[in-house]
Coordinates of C-alpha atoms in Angstrom, one line a residue:
M1 CA 16.5 14.9 36.0
A2 CA 20.2 15.4 37.4
S3 CA 19.3 19.2 38.1
N4 CA 15.9 18.2 40.1
K5 CA 18.1 15.9 42.4
T6 CA 20.3 18.9 43.0
S7 CA 17.6 20.9 43.9
V8 CA 16.2 18.6 46.5
L9 CA 19.2 17.9 47.7
R10 CA 20.1 22.0 48.1
S11 CA 16.6 22.3 49.8
L12 CA 17.2 19.3 52.3
A13 CA 20.9 21.1 53.1
L14 CA 19.2 24.5 53.7
V15 CA 16.5 22.5 55.9
L16 CA 19.0 21.2 58.1
A17 CA 20.8 24.3 58.1
L18 CA 17.8 25.9 59.2
L19 CA 16.8 23.2 61.9
L20 CA 20.8 23.3 63.1
I21 CA 20.5 27.1 63.8
V22 CA 17.1 27.0 65.5
S23 CA 18.2 24.1 67.8
M24 CA 21.2 26.5 68.6
A25 CA 19.2 29.5 69.0
E26 CA 16.8 27.5 71.6
S27 CA 19.7 26.0 73.7
R28 CA 21.2 29.5 74.5
T29 CA 17.8 30.5 75.5
F30 CA 17.1 28.1 77.8
A31 CA 20.5 28.4 79.2
G32 CA 20.5 31.9 79.6
G33 CA 17.0 31.4 81.3
L34 CA 18.7 29.4 83.9
E35 CA 19.9 31.4 87.0
T36 CA 23.9 30.3 87.6
S37 CA 25.5 30.5 90.5
L38 CA 29.4 31.7 90.5
P39 CA 31.8 30.2 92.7
T40 CA 32.6 32.2 95.8
C41 CA 36.3 32.3 97.5
D42 CA 36.9 33.2 100.8
S43 CA 40.2 32.1 101.1
V44 CA 43.0 31.9 98.7
Y45 CA 46.9 30.5 98.6
G46 CA 49.8 31.4 96.7
A47 CA 51.2 28.6 94.8
Q48 CA 54.9 27.4 95.6
E49 CA 57.3 26.1 93.6
G50 CA 56.4 22.7 92.7
D51 CA 52.6 23.0 93.6
T52 CA 50.2 20.8 91.5
C53 CA 46.6 20.6 91.6
S54 CA 46.9 17.4 93.6
D55 CA 49.0 18.9 96.3
V56 CA 46.9 21.6 97.0
T57 CA 43.5 19.6 97.3
E58 CA 45.6 17.4 99.7
K59 CA 47.3 20.2 101.6
F60 CA 44.0 22.0 102.3
N61 CA 41.7 18.7 102.2
L62 CA 39.7 19.3 99.3
S63 CA 38.1 17.1 96.8
T64 CA 39.4 17.5 93.1
D65 CA 35.6 18.2 92.4
V66 CA 35.4 20.9 94.8
F67 CA 38.4 22.4 94.0
L68 CA 37.8 22.6 90.3
A69 CA 34.6 24.2 91.2
I70 CA 35.9 26.7 92.7
N71 CA 38.7 27.5 90.7
P72 CA 36.9 27.3 87.2
N73 CA 39.6 28.8 85.3
I74 CA 42.4 26.9 86.2
N75 CA 45.0 25.1 84.3
C76 CA 46.2 22.0 86.4
D77 CA 49.0 21.8 83.9
A78 CA 50.2 25.2 83.9
I79 CA 50.3 26.3 87.9
F80 CA 52.8 29.1 88.4
V81 CA 54.5 30.2 91.6
G82 CA 52.5 33.0 93.2
Q83 CA 49.3 31.6 91.3
W84 CA 46.2 32.5 93.6
L85 CA 44.4 29.4 94.2
C86 CA 41.2 29.6 96.0
V87 CA 41.0 27.0 98.6
V88 CA 37.9 28.2 100.8
G89 CA 34.6 28.4 98.8
S90 CA 31.2 27.6 97.4
A91 CA 30.2 27.0 93.6

């Protein structure tokens, strides 16, 4: 009886794993089929000592959402002097 329960549980685990794999594969297919636009940058600013994301957004009159969209890989906790930040662009 115990081996029958173990067999059922193992089969259930395999089915769930298969469903998870198929689900992940389908989501990649759907995402891959969508056309996404990359951000474009028309003007940059070299960060100065003490600059923060908030300082730059205020200085160039940008919303935080727009700033982050045109600087997709920015780490606002680690801006360094001379880092090029996009201040005019589209996402």
